[in-house]
mmCIF file of C-alpha atoms and ligand atoms in Angstrom:
data_model
loop_
_atom_site.group_PDB
_atom_site.id
_atom_site.type_symbol
_atom_site.label_atom_id
_atom_site.label_comp_id
_atom_site.label_asym_id
_atom_site.label_seq_id
_atom_site.Cartn_x
_atom_site.Cartn_y
_atom_site.Cartn_z
ATOM 1 C CA MET X 1090 -15.023 -8.135 14.586
ATOM 2 C CA PHE X 1091 -13.765 -7.558 17.831
ATOM 3 C CA GLY X 1092 -10.126 -10.079 18.014
ATOM 4 C CA PRO X 1093 -8.253 -10.659 21.266
ATOM 5 C CA ALA X 1094 -6.108 -7.482 21.832
ATOM 6 C CA PRO X 1095 -9.415 -4.803 21.167
ATOM 7 C CA LEU X 1096 -11.332 -7.225 23.896
ATOM 8 C CA ALA X 1097 -8.066 -6.688 25.866
ATOM 9 C CA ARG X 1098 -8.428 -3.190 25.699
ATOM 10 C CA THR X 1099 -12.327 -2.734 26.015
ATOM 11 C CA TRP X 1100 -11.385 -4.590 29.769
ATOM 12 C CA GLY X 1101 -8.422 -2.997 29.972
ATOM 13 C CA VAL X 1102 -8.922 -2.605 33.350
ATOM 14 C CA LYS X 1103 -10.398 -5.400 35.299
ATOM 15 C CA LEU X 1104 -7.463 -7.901 33.038
ATOM 16 C CA ASN X 1105 -4.869 -6.482 35.104
ATOM 17 C CA MET X 1106 -6.084 -8.056 38.067
ATOM 18 C CA GLN X 1107 -5.886 -10.815 36.722
ATOM 19 C CA VAL X 1108 -2.733 -13.528 35.866
ATOM 20 C CA PRO X 1109 -1.430 -16.023 33.348
ATOM 21 C CA ALA X 1110 -2.472 -19.810 33.658
ATOM 22 C CA PRO X 1111 1.256 -21.872 34.442
ATOM 23 C CA VAL X 1112 3.979 -21.444 31.738
ATOM 24 C CA GLU X 1113 7.403 -23.141 31.520
ATOM 25 C CA TYR X 1114 10.004 -20.777 30.485
ATOM 26 C CA GLU X 1115 13.020 -21.059 28.411
ATOM 27 C CA ARG X 1116 15.385 -18.085 27.747
ATOM 28 C CA ALA X 1117 17.638 -18.792 24.199
ATOM 29 C CA THR X 1118 20.933 -17.421 23.519
ATOM 30 C CA SER X 1119 21.032 -17.323 19.963
ATOM 31 C CA LEU X 1120 18.831 -17.917 16.609
ATOM 32 C CA THR X 1121 19.692 -21.416 16.866
ATOM 33 C CA GLU X 1122 19.110 -22.133 19.961
ATOM 34 C CA VAL X 1123 15.587 -19.908 19.435
ATOM 35 C CA PHE X 1124 15.127 -23.290 17.229
ATOM 36 C CA ASP X 1125 16.130 -25.808 18.817
ATOM 37 C CA LEU X 1126 13.636 -25.015 21.044
ATOM 38 C CA LEU X 1127 10.853 -24.687 19.380
ATOM 39 C CA GLU X 1128 11.199 -27.206 17.681
ATOM 40 C CA ARG X 1129 11.844 -29.502 21.402
ATOM 41 C CA TYR X 1130 8.456 -28.049 22.289
ATOM 42 C CA GLY X 1131 6.041 -27.806 19.483
ATOM 43 C CA PRO X 1132 3.081 -25.810 18.480
ATOM 44 C CA GLU X 1133 2.097 -25.345 22.256
ATOM 45 C CA SER X 1134 5.816 -23.219 22.293
ATOM 46 C CA ARG X 1135 5.709 -19.089 21.979
ATOM 47 C CA VAL X 1136 8.312 -17.044 21.369
ATOM 48 C CA ILE X 1137 8.422 -13.367 23.573
ATOM 49 C CA ALA X 1138 9.738 -10.481 22.878
ATOM 50 C CA GLY X 1139 8.425 -7.147 24.668
ATOM 51 C CA GLY X 1140 6.042 -9.170 26.012
ATOM 52 C CA HIS X 1141 3.103 -5.722 26.072
ATOM 53 C CA SER X 1142 0.866 -7.751 23.870
ATOM 54 C CA LEU X 1143 1.652 -11.380 24.636
ATOM 55 C CA LEU X 1144 1.258 -10.686 28.118
ATOM 56 C CA PRO X 1145 -2.018 -9.251 28.537
ATOM 57 C CA MET X 1146 -3.693 -11.818 26.197
ATOM 58 C CA MET X 1147 -2.010 -14.671 28.627
ATOM 59 C CA LYS X 1148 -3.634 -13.013 30.851
ATOM 60 C CA ILE X 1149 -7.054 -13.419 29.416
ATOM 61 C CA ARG X 1150 -6.229 -16.868 28.197
ATOM 62 C CA LEU X 1151 -6.404 -15.818 24.682
ATOM 63 C CA ALA X 1152 -2.939 -16.884 24.243
ATOM 64 C CA ARG X 1153 -2.491 -19.963 26.328
ATOM 65 C CA PRO X 1154 1.015 -21.690 26.017
ATOM 66 C CA GLU X 1155 2.822 -23.657 27.072
ATOM 67 C CA VAL X 1156 5.955 -22.802 27.276
ATOM 68 C CA LEU X 1157 7.654 -19.433 26.932
ATOM 69 C CA ILE X 1158 10.543 -19.015 24.333
ATOM 70 C CA ASP X 1159 12.432 -15.752 25.698
ATOM 71 C CA ILE X 1160 14.330 -14.202 23.092
ATOM 72 C CA ASN X 1161 15.454 -11.183 24.719
ATOM 73 C CA ASP X 1162 18.894 -12.316 24.629
ATOM 74 C CA LEU X 1163 19.337 -12.327 20.944
ATOM 75 C CA THR X 1164 20.896 -8.960 20.421
ATOM 76 C CA GLU X 1165 22.322 -10.361 16.769
ATOM 77 C CA LEU X 1166 18.380 -9.170 16.097
ATOM 78 C CA ASP X 1167 19.098 -5.572 17.559
ATOM 79 C CA TYR X 1168 20.171 -3.797 14.751
ATOM 80 C CA ILE X 1169 19.338 -0.959 12.307
ATOM 81 C CA ARG X 1170 21.916 -0.774 9.128
ATOM 82 C CA ILE X 1171 22.368 -0.276 5.422
ATOM 83 C CA ASP X 1172 23.166 -3.268 3.620
ATOM 84 C CA GLY X 1173 22.350 -3.562 -0.317
ATOM 85 C CA GLY X 1174 21.000 -0.378 -1.056
ATOM 86 C CA GLU X 1175 18.443 -1.084 1.951
ATOM 87 C CA LEU X 1176 17.337 -0.233 5.502
ATOM 88 C CA ARG X 1177 18.183 -3.172 7.256
ATOM 89 C CA ILE X 1178 15.817 -2.807 11.004
ATOM 90 C CA GLY X 1179 16.570 -6.569 13.221
ATOM 91 C CA ALA X 1180 13.196 -7.890 14.509
ATOM 92 C CA MET X 1181 14.001 -7.245 18.527
ATOM 93 C CA VAL X 1182 14.965 -3.166 18.108
ATOM 94 C CA ARG X 1183 12.793 -1.785 20.253
ATOM 95 C CA HIS X 1184 10.274 1.079 19.427
ATOM 96 C CA ALA X 1185 12.630 3.596 21.471
ATOM 97 C CA THR X 1186 15.492 2.968 19.161
ATOM 98 C CA LEU X 1187 13.688 3.170 15.669
ATOM 99 C CA MET X 1188 12.198 6.764 17.221
ATOM 100 C CA SER X 1189 15.512 8.092 17.854
ATOM 101 C CA SER X 1190 17.443 6.012 15.447
ATOM 102 C CA PRO X 1191 19.313 8.521 12.858
ATOM 103 C CA LEU X 1192 19.432 6.329 9.821
ATOM 104 C CA ALA X 1193 15.887 5.734 9.907
ATOM 105 C CA GLY X 1194 14.758 9.278 10.205
ATOM 106 C CA GLU X 1195 17.706 10.030 7.713
ATOM 107 C CA TYR X 1196 15.640 8.275 4.857
ATOM 108 C CA TYR X 1197 12.249 7.678 6.759
ATOM 109 C CA PRO X 1198 10.924 10.664 8.515
ATOM 110 C CA ILE X 1199 7.552 8.082 8.897
ATOM 111 C CA PHE X 1200 9.553 5.891 11.772
ATOM 112 C CA ALA X 1201 10.412 9.412 14.273
ATOM 113 C CA GLU X 1202 6.442 10.291 13.915
ATOM 114 C CA ALA X 1203 4.963 6.664 14.081
ATOM 115 C CA GLU X 1204 7.150 5.518 16.938
ATOM 116 C CA ALA X 1205 6.313 8.672 19.128
ATOM 117 C CA VAL X 1206 2.777 8.227 19.437
ATOM 118 C CA ILE X 1207 2.818 4.524 19.757
ATOM 119 C CA ALA X 1208 1.355 3.718 23.494
ATOM 120 C CA ASP X 1209 3.291 5.180 25.844
ATOM 121 C CA PRO X 1210 7.431 5.204 26.968
ATOM 122 C CA ILE X 1211 7.027 1.849 29.337
ATOM 123 C CA VAL X 1212 5.945 0.151 26.022
ATOM 124 C CA ARG X 1213 8.523 1.997 23.739
ATOM 125 C CA ASN X 1214 11.463 0.669 25.901
ATOM 126 C CA ARG X 1215 10.108 -2.722 25.542
ATOM 127 C CA GLY X 1216 7.944 -3.469 23.078
ATOM 128 C CA THR X 1217 10.075 -4.827 19.297
ATOM 129 C CA VAL X 1218 9.833 -4.444 15.798
ATOM 130 C CA GLY X 1219 9.581 -8.205 15.006
ATOM 131 C CA GLY X 1220 6.391 -7.948 17.772
ATOM 132 C CA SER X 1221 4.275 -5.861 16.385
ATOM 133 C CA LEU X 1222 4.300 -7.049 13.106
ATOM 134 C CA CYS X 1223 3.811 -10.212 14.459
ATOM 135 C CA GLN X 1224 0.872 -9.815 16.685
ATOM 136 C CA ALA X 1225 -0.751 -8.164 13.305
ATOM 137 C CA ASP X 1226 -3.588 -6.217 15.582
ATOM 138 C CA PRO X 1227 -5.348 -4.644 12.736
ATOM 139 C CA ALA X 1228 -4.286 -1.193 14.531
ATOM 140 C CA GLU X 1229 -0.931 -1.763 14.733
ATOM 141 C CA ASP X 1230 0.844 1.784 14.313
ATOM 142 C CA LEU X 1231 4.059 -0.625 12.747
ATOM 143 C CA SER X 1232 2.307 -2.234 9.997
ATOM 144 C CA ALA X 1233 0.439 1.005 8.693
ATOM 145 C CA VAL X 1234 4.327 2.049 8.201
ATOM 146 C CA PHE X 1235 5.959 -0.808 6.780
ATOM 147 C CA ALA X 1236 2.744 -1.079 4.034
ATOM 148 C CA ALA X 1237 3.167 2.331 2.882
ATOM 149 C CA LEU X 1238 6.643 1.283 2.617
ATOM 150 C CA LYS X 1239 6.341 -1.151 0.477
ATOM 151 C CA ALA X 1240 8.273 -3.494 3.126
ATOM 152 C CA THR X 1241 10.131 -6.984 2.938
ATOM 153 C CA VAL X 1242 10.301 -9.314 6.043
ATOM 154 C CA VAL X 1243 12.889 -11.875 6.450
ATOM 155 C CA ILE X 1244 11.444 -15.284 7.898
ATOM 156 C CA SER X 1245 14.570 -17.584 9.589
ATOM 157 C CA GLY X 1246 13.678 -21.031 10.690
ATOM 158 C CA LYS X 1247 15.901 -23.749 11.569
ATOM 159 C CA SER X 1248 17.485 -24.275 8.071
ATOM 160 C CA SER X 1249 16.549 -22.099 5.878
ATOM 161 C CA SER X 1250 14.851 -18.340 5.392
ATOM 162 C CA ARG X 1251 12.904 -16.823 2.856
ATOM 163 C CA THR X 1252 11.690 -13.201 1.816
ATOM 164 C CA VAL X 1253 8.204 -12.173 2.134
ATOM 165 C CA PRO X 1254 6.653 -8.509 0.892
ATOM 166 C CA ILE X 1255 4.599 -7.002 3.600
ATOM 167 C CA SER X 1256 1.409 -7.214 1.288
ATOM 168 C CA GLU X 1257 1.731 -10.934 1.561
ATOM 169 C CA PHE X 1258 2.889 -11.278 5.766
ATOM 170 C CA HIS X 1259 -0.547 -10.118 7.764
ATOM 171 C CA THR X 1260 -3.012 -13.057 6.531
ATOM 172 C CA GLY X 1261 -5.981 -11.637 8.576
ATOM 173 C CA PRO X 1262 -5.992 -10.029 12.096
ATOM 174 C CA TYR X 1263 -3.697 -11.885 14.261
ATOM 175 C CA THR X 1264 -2.218 -13.809 11.682
ATOM 176 C CA THR X 1265 0.564 -14.104 9.704
ATOM 177 C CA VAL X 1266 2.687 -16.864 7.641
ATOM 178 C CA VAL X 1267 5.228 -16.858 10.065
ATOM 179 C CA GLY X 1268 5.277 -20.434 10.585
ATOM 180 C CA PRO X 1269 5.153 -22.806 14.198
ATOM 181 C CA GLU X 1270 9.155 -23.422 13.656
ATOM 182 C CA GLU X 1271 10.175 -19.967 12.428
ATOM 183 C CA ILE X 1272 10.282 -16.600 13.372
ATOM 184 C CA LEU X 1273 10.841 -13.178 11.761
ATOM 185 C CA THR X 1274 14.365 -11.748 12.145
ATOM 186 C CA GLU X 1275 14.127 -8.338 9.499
ATOM 187 C CA VAL X 1276 12.553 -6.234 8.019
ATOM 188 C CA ARG X 1277 14.206 -4.334 4.963
ATOM 189 C CA VAL X 1278 13.176 -1.369 3.161
ATOM 190 C CA HIS X 1279 14.138 0.041 -0.272
ATOM 191 C CA LEU X 1280 16.289 3.176 -0.164
ATOM 192 C CA ARG X 1281 14.750 6.060 -2.574
ATOM 193 C CA ALA X 1282 16.170 8.823 -3.395
ATOM 194 C CA ASN X 1283 13.494 12.069 -3.765
ATOM 195 C CA ALA X 1284 11.098 10.216 -1.801
ATOM 196 C CA GLY X 1285 9.195 11.761 1.215
ATOM 197 C CA SER X 1286 7.549 9.984 3.951
ATOM 198 C CA ALA X 1287 4.960 10.963 7.264
ATOM 199 C CA TYR X 1288 2.510 9.495 9.491
ATOM 200 C CA GLU X 1289 -0.861 11.261 10.787
ATOM 201 C CA LYS X 1290 -3.184 9.353 13.313
ATOM 202 C CA VAL X 1291 -5.584 10.447 15.766
ATOM 203 C CA GLU X 1292 -6.673 8.596 19.166
ATOM 204 C CA ARG X 1293 -9.107 9.638 21.438
ATOM 205 C CA ARG X 1294 -5.993 10.507 24.642
ATOM 206 C CA LEU X 1295 -1.658 10.344 24.516
ATOM 207 C CA GLY X 1296 -0.795 7.129 23.988
ATOM 208 C CA ASP X 1297 -3.830 5.486 23.176
ATOM 209 C CA TRP X 1298 -4.274 2.877 20.314
ATOM 210 C CA ALA X 1299 -5.743 4.902 17.030
ATOM 211 C CA ILE X 1300 -9.098 5.950 15.988
ATOM 212 C CA ALA X 1301 -7.264 5.443 12.496
ATOM 213 C CA ALA X 1302 -4.182 5.951 11.186
ATOM 214 C CA VAL X 1303 -2.594 6.982 8.371
ATOM 215 C CA GLY X 1304 1.032 6.297 6.955
ATOM 216 C CA ALA X 1305 2.393 7.618 3.136
ATOM 217 C CA MET X 1306 5.371 7.353 1.115
ATOM 218 C CA VAL X 1307 5.802 8.530 -2.297
ATOM 219 C CA ARG X 1308 8.816 8.984 -4.379
ATOM 220 C CA ILE X 1309 8.742 11.998 -6.811
ATOM 221 C CA GLU X 1310 10.972 12.318 -10.578
ATOM 222 C CA GLY X 1311 11.259 14.237 -13.248
ATOM 223 C CA GLY X 1312 8.173 16.022 -11.751
ATOM 224 C CA LEU X 1313 5.578 13.027 -11.946
ATOM 225 C CA ILE X 1314 5.230 10.622 -8.977
ATOM 226 C CA VAL X 1315 6.948 7.785 -9.464
ATOM 227 C CA GLU X 1316 5.950 5.194 -6.507
ATOM 228 C CA ALA X 1317 3.664 5.419 -3.609
ATOM 229 C CA GLY X 1318 2.427 3.570 -1.071
ATOM 230 C CA ILE X 1319 -0.516 4.178 1.758
ATOM 231 C CA GLY X 1320 -0.683 2.187 4.866
ATOM 232 C CA LEU X 1321 -3.897 2.137 7.142
ATOM 233 C CA ALA X 1322 -4.323 0.978 10.621
ATOM 234 C CA ALA X 1323 -7.520 0.713 12.612
ATOM 235 C CA VAL X 1324 -10.038 0.964 9.822
ATOM 236 C CA ARG X 1325 -9.228 -2.821 8.829
ATOM 237 C CA ALA X 1326 -7.892 -2.080 4.840
ATOM 238 C CA GLU X 1327 -6.963 -5.571 3.794
ATOM 239 C CA HIS X 1328 -3.199 -5.497 4.335
ATOM 240 C CA TYR X 1329 -2.957 -2.767 6.401
ATOM 241 C CA SER X 1330 -3.212 -0.835 2.449
ATOM 242 C CA ALA X 1331 -5.035 1.459 -0.193
ATOM 243 C CA PRO X 1332 -3.844 0.362 -3.347
ATOM 244 C CA GLU X 1333 -6.888 1.890 -5.160
ATOM 245 C CA ALA X 1334 -5.358 5.737 -3.824
ATOM 246 C CA GLU X 1335 -1.823 4.323 -4.455
ATOM 247 C CA GLN X 1336 -2.362 4.269 -8.224
ATOM 248 C CA ILE X 1337 -4.135 7.389 -8.667
ATOM 249 C CA LEU X 1338 -1.463 8.759 -7.440
ATOM 250 C CA VAL X 1339 1.243 7.093 -9.895
ATOM 251 C CA GLY X 1340 1.824 8.464 -13.163
ATOM 252 C CA SER X 1341 1.024 12.235 -12.415
ATOM 253 C CA ALA X 1342 2.053 15.562 -10.759
ATOM 254 C CA PRO X 1343 2.045 16.144 -7.456
ATOM 255 C CA SER X 1344 -1.552 18.544 -6.822
ATOM 256 C CA ASP X 1345 -4.228 19.126 -4.293
ATOM 257 C CA GLU X 1346 -6.714 17.935 -6.622
ATOM 258 C CA LEU X 1347 -5.016 14.475 -6.576
ATOM 259 C CA VAL X 1348 -4.252 14.276 -3.161
ATOM 260 C CA GLU X 1349 -7.869 14.587 -2.307
ATOM 261 C CA ARG X 1350 -8.738 12.449 -4.885
ATOM 262 C CA ALA X 1351 -6.570 9.883 -3.399
ATOM 263 C CA ALA X 1352 -7.547 10.663 -0.214
ATOM 264 C CA SER X 1353 -11.382 10.062 -0.592
ATOM 265 C CA LEU X 1354 -10.723 6.584 -2.142
ATOM 266 C CA ALA X 1355 -8.737 5.633 1.008
ATOM 267 C CA GLY X 1356 -11.740 6.316 2.547
ATOM 268 C CA GLU X 1357 -14.187 4.787 0.793
ATOM 269 C CA HIS X 1358 -11.836 1.720 0.544
ATOM 270 C CA CYS X 1359 -11.302 1.148 4.088
ATOM 271 C CA ASN X 1360 -13.942 -0.970 6.186
ATOM 272 C CA PRO X 1361 -13.850 0.863 9.423
ATOM 273 C CA SER X 1362 -16.506 -1.135 11.922
ATOM 274 C CA ALA X 1363 -18.178 1.294 14.612
ATOM 275 C CA ASP X 1364 -17.281 0.696 17.511
ATOM 276 C CA GLN X 1365 -16.070 2.644 21.395
ATOM 277 C CA ARG X 1366 -13.872 4.959 19.377
ATOM 278 C CA GLY X 1367 -16.653 5.689 17.016
ATOM 279 C CA PRO X 1368 -19.100 5.654 14.303
ATOM 280 C CA VAL X 1369 -18.090 4.089 10.487
ATOM 281 C CA ASP X 1370 -18.420 7.346 9.074
ATOM 282 C CA TYR X 1371 -16.045 9.607 11.134
ATOM 283 C CA LYS X 1372 -13.513 6.997 10.399
ATOM 284 C CA ARG X 1373 -13.402 7.348 7.018
ATOM 285 C CA HIS X 1374 -13.927 10.849 6.976
ATOM 286 C CA LEU X 1375 -10.887 10.571 9.415
ATOM 287 C CA VAL X 1376 -8.871 8.335 6.756
ATOM 288 C CA LYS X 1377 -9.511 11.156 4.110
ATOM 289 C CA GLU X 1378 -8.009 13.917 6.021
ATOM 290 C CA LEU X 1379 -5.251 11.945 8.259
ATOM 291 C CA THR X 1380 -4.174 10.511 3.960
ATOM 292 C CA THR X 1381 -4.761 14.589 2.431
ATOM 293 C CA ARG X 1382 -1.837 15.522 5.166
ATOM 294 C CA ALA X 1383 0.233 12.574 5.243
ATOM 295 C CA LEU X 1384 0.790 12.725 1.303
ATOM 296 C CA LYS X 1385 0.973 16.848 1.487
ATOM 297 C CA ARG X 1386 4.017 16.321 4.095
ATOM 298 C CA SER X 1387 5.405 13.415 1.820
ATOM 299 C CA ILE X 1388 4.880 15.615 -1.159
ATOM 300 C CA SER X 1389 6.535 18.071 0.067
ATOM 301 C CA ARG X 1390 10.468 16.343 1.763
ATOM 302 C CA ALA X 1391 10.149 14.867 -1.275
ATOM 303 C CA LEU X 1392 10.596 17.464 -3.734
ATOM 304 C CA PRO X 1393 14.049 19.433 -3.247
ATOM 305 C CA GLU X 1394 14.133 22.688 -1.884
ATOM 306 C CA GLY X 1395 12.384 25.383 -3.137
ATOM 307 C CA ALA X 1396 10.827 23.561 -6.271
HETATM 308 C C1 FAD N 2061 -0.550 -0.141 26.957
HETATM 309 C C2 FAD N 2061 -0.197 -0.261 25.805
HETATM 310 C C3 FAD N 2061 -0.803 0.654 24.819
HETATM 311 C C4 FAD N 2061 0.078 0.395 22.655
HETATM 312 N N1 FAD N 2061 -0.184 0.959 22.360
HETATM 313 C C5 FAD N 2061 0.002 0.725 21.041
HETATM 314 C C6 FAD N 2061 -0.270 1.838 19.857
HETATM 315 O O1 FAD N 2061 -1.033 2.358 20.157
HETATM 316 N N2 FAD N 2061 0.332 1.715 18.935
HETATM 317 C C7 FAD N 2061 0.761 0.292 18.261
HETATM 318 O O2 FAD N 2061 0.872 -0.131 17.410
HETATM 319 N N3 FAD N 2061 1.344 -0.380 19.374
HETATM 320 C C8 FAD N 2061 0.971 -0.418 20.514
HETATM 321 N N4 FAD N 2061 1.013 -1.129 22.046
HETATM 322 C C9 FAD N 2061 1.279 -2.651 21.346
HETATM 323 C C10 FAD N 2061 2.819 -2.330 21.971
HETATM 324 O O3 FAD N 2061 3.080 -1.815 20.342
HETATM 325 C C11 FAD N 2061 3.609 -3.646 21.351
HETATM 326 O O4 FAD N 2061 5.025 -3.536 22.295
HETATM 327 C C12 FAD N 2061 3.607 -4.712 20.238
HETATM 328 O O5 FAD N 2061 1.929 -4.899 20.019
HETATM 329 C C13 FAD N 2061 4.327 -5.998 20.736
HETATM 330 O O6 FAD N 2061 6.187 -6.261 19.901
HETATM 331 P P1 FAD N 2061 6.393 -6.690 21.803
HETATM 332 O O7 FAD N 2061 7.668 -7.180 21.463
HETATM 333 O O8 FAD N 2061 5.830 -6.148 23.442
HETATM 334 O O9 FAD N 2061 5.995 -8.048 21.340
HETATM 335 P P2 FAD N 2061 5.300 -9.770 22.426
HETATM 336 O O10 FAD N 2061 3.799 -9.379 23.363
HETATM 337 O O11 FAD N 2061 6.262 -10.470 23.502
HETATM 338 O O12 FAD N 2061 4.805 -10.915 20.892
HETATM 339 C C14 FAD N 2061 2.943 -10.481 20.480
HETATM 340 C C15 FAD N 2061 3.403 -11.658 19.178
HETATM 341 O O13 FAD N 2061 4.406 -11.616 18.147
HETATM 342 C C16 FAD N 2061 5.284 -13.083 18.331
HETATM 343 N N5 FAD N 2061 6.581 -12.703 18.801
HETATM 344 C C17 FAD N 2061 6.930 -11.786 19.015
HETATM 345 N N6 FAD N 2061 8.823 -11.194 17.788
HETATM 346 C C18 FAD N 2061 8.447 -12.378 17.751
HETATM 347 C C19 FAD N 2061 9.477 -12.756 16.312
HETATM 348 N N7 FAD N 2061 10.574 -11.881 16.199
HETATM 349 N N8 FAD N 2061 9.129 -13.887 15.743
HETATM 350 C C20 FAD N 2061 7.809 -14.346 15.216
HETATM 351 N N9 FAD N 2061 7.089 -14.045 16.131
HETATM 352 C C21 FAD N 2061 7.047 -13.096 18.037
HETATM 353 C C22 FAD N 2061 5.397 -13.686 20.094
HETATM 354 O O14 FAD N 2061 5.126 -14.899 19.950
HETATM 355 C C23 FAD N 2061 3.509 -12.893 20.263
HETATM 356 O O15 FAD N 2061 2.728 -13.693 19.581
HETATM 357 C C24 FAD N 2061 0.466 -0.893 23.151
HETATM 358 C C25 FAD N 2061 0.968 -2.327 23.910
HETATM 359 C C26 FAD N 2061 0.162 -1.986 25.303
HETATM 360 C C27 FAD N 2061 0.500 -2.550 26.688
#
């Protein structure tokens, strides 16, 4: 189960003493230039955003691109706005920006709750939404958040763009459907009335990756849950989601018993592995407990005050 980043995390101290292999460097100032550079340098080139995942992988030679294409000047991808009934988040939005965005927070408090427990201020000031999703680390918090929110991502290439549901974006640990001459440009989240969301994470110490983390979203109409999303990080849930738990919630009135049944399903259907963060049973227990907490808070946020 260990992919490059868990290994990097395990051996972090030694890795910090290493240096990446020599690499060419290009700095793009527009999307057009990014696509031209990707075309010119081919599959041995990689875009670099915050660099907080790519550079550690390069240090231990798990990633060895010949050319880095720096996209930090792409201010055209640094926005959070409402458009077409959706919250639209550009790929170059930094973790810190999303954490403190009043617009994102107004609709979805899950963003601020998740971002507050991602790494530390240094990583959050630099790491990006696009980099997080494209890194596709199984413990990536934002992947669980966007799975819970049933987001759509926009992938762009030189001559066309396509939208992909988040449930089809990740093809496995560290892999996505983004092609060699494409980049992720935007994430879209449908704006929902009467919805609530929340994020829960247990980590060994402040700023660490999750032992387990759960994001939840519910929409309630006429006293019934009409839409539910549950995203899981660090427990090898397929596509970071818990469809069995989501299904049992939809169509029922919210209750403690219903939440407990959904939380049990989430714990049973994920696939955690034993590692330095704990044994399998402990991680399943965490998923159940964190799902319960995240769902309860989401439900209370979705219900009108006093209900
Ligand atoms: C000490 C430390 C602790 C951390 N803790 C956590 C944590 O608790 N939770 C968590 O979720 N994350 C954590 N992270 C990861 C952090 O969130 C990174 O910011 C994130 O993984 C990658 O974002 P980035 O912008 O730095 O991407 P980069 O490192 O620049 O890129 C990562 C990958 O994505 C690709 N890429 C980047 N942008 C795009 C794009 N727009 N389109 C296509 N491909 C793209 C790159 O080519 C590369 O393959 C931690 C990182 C560090 C260093």
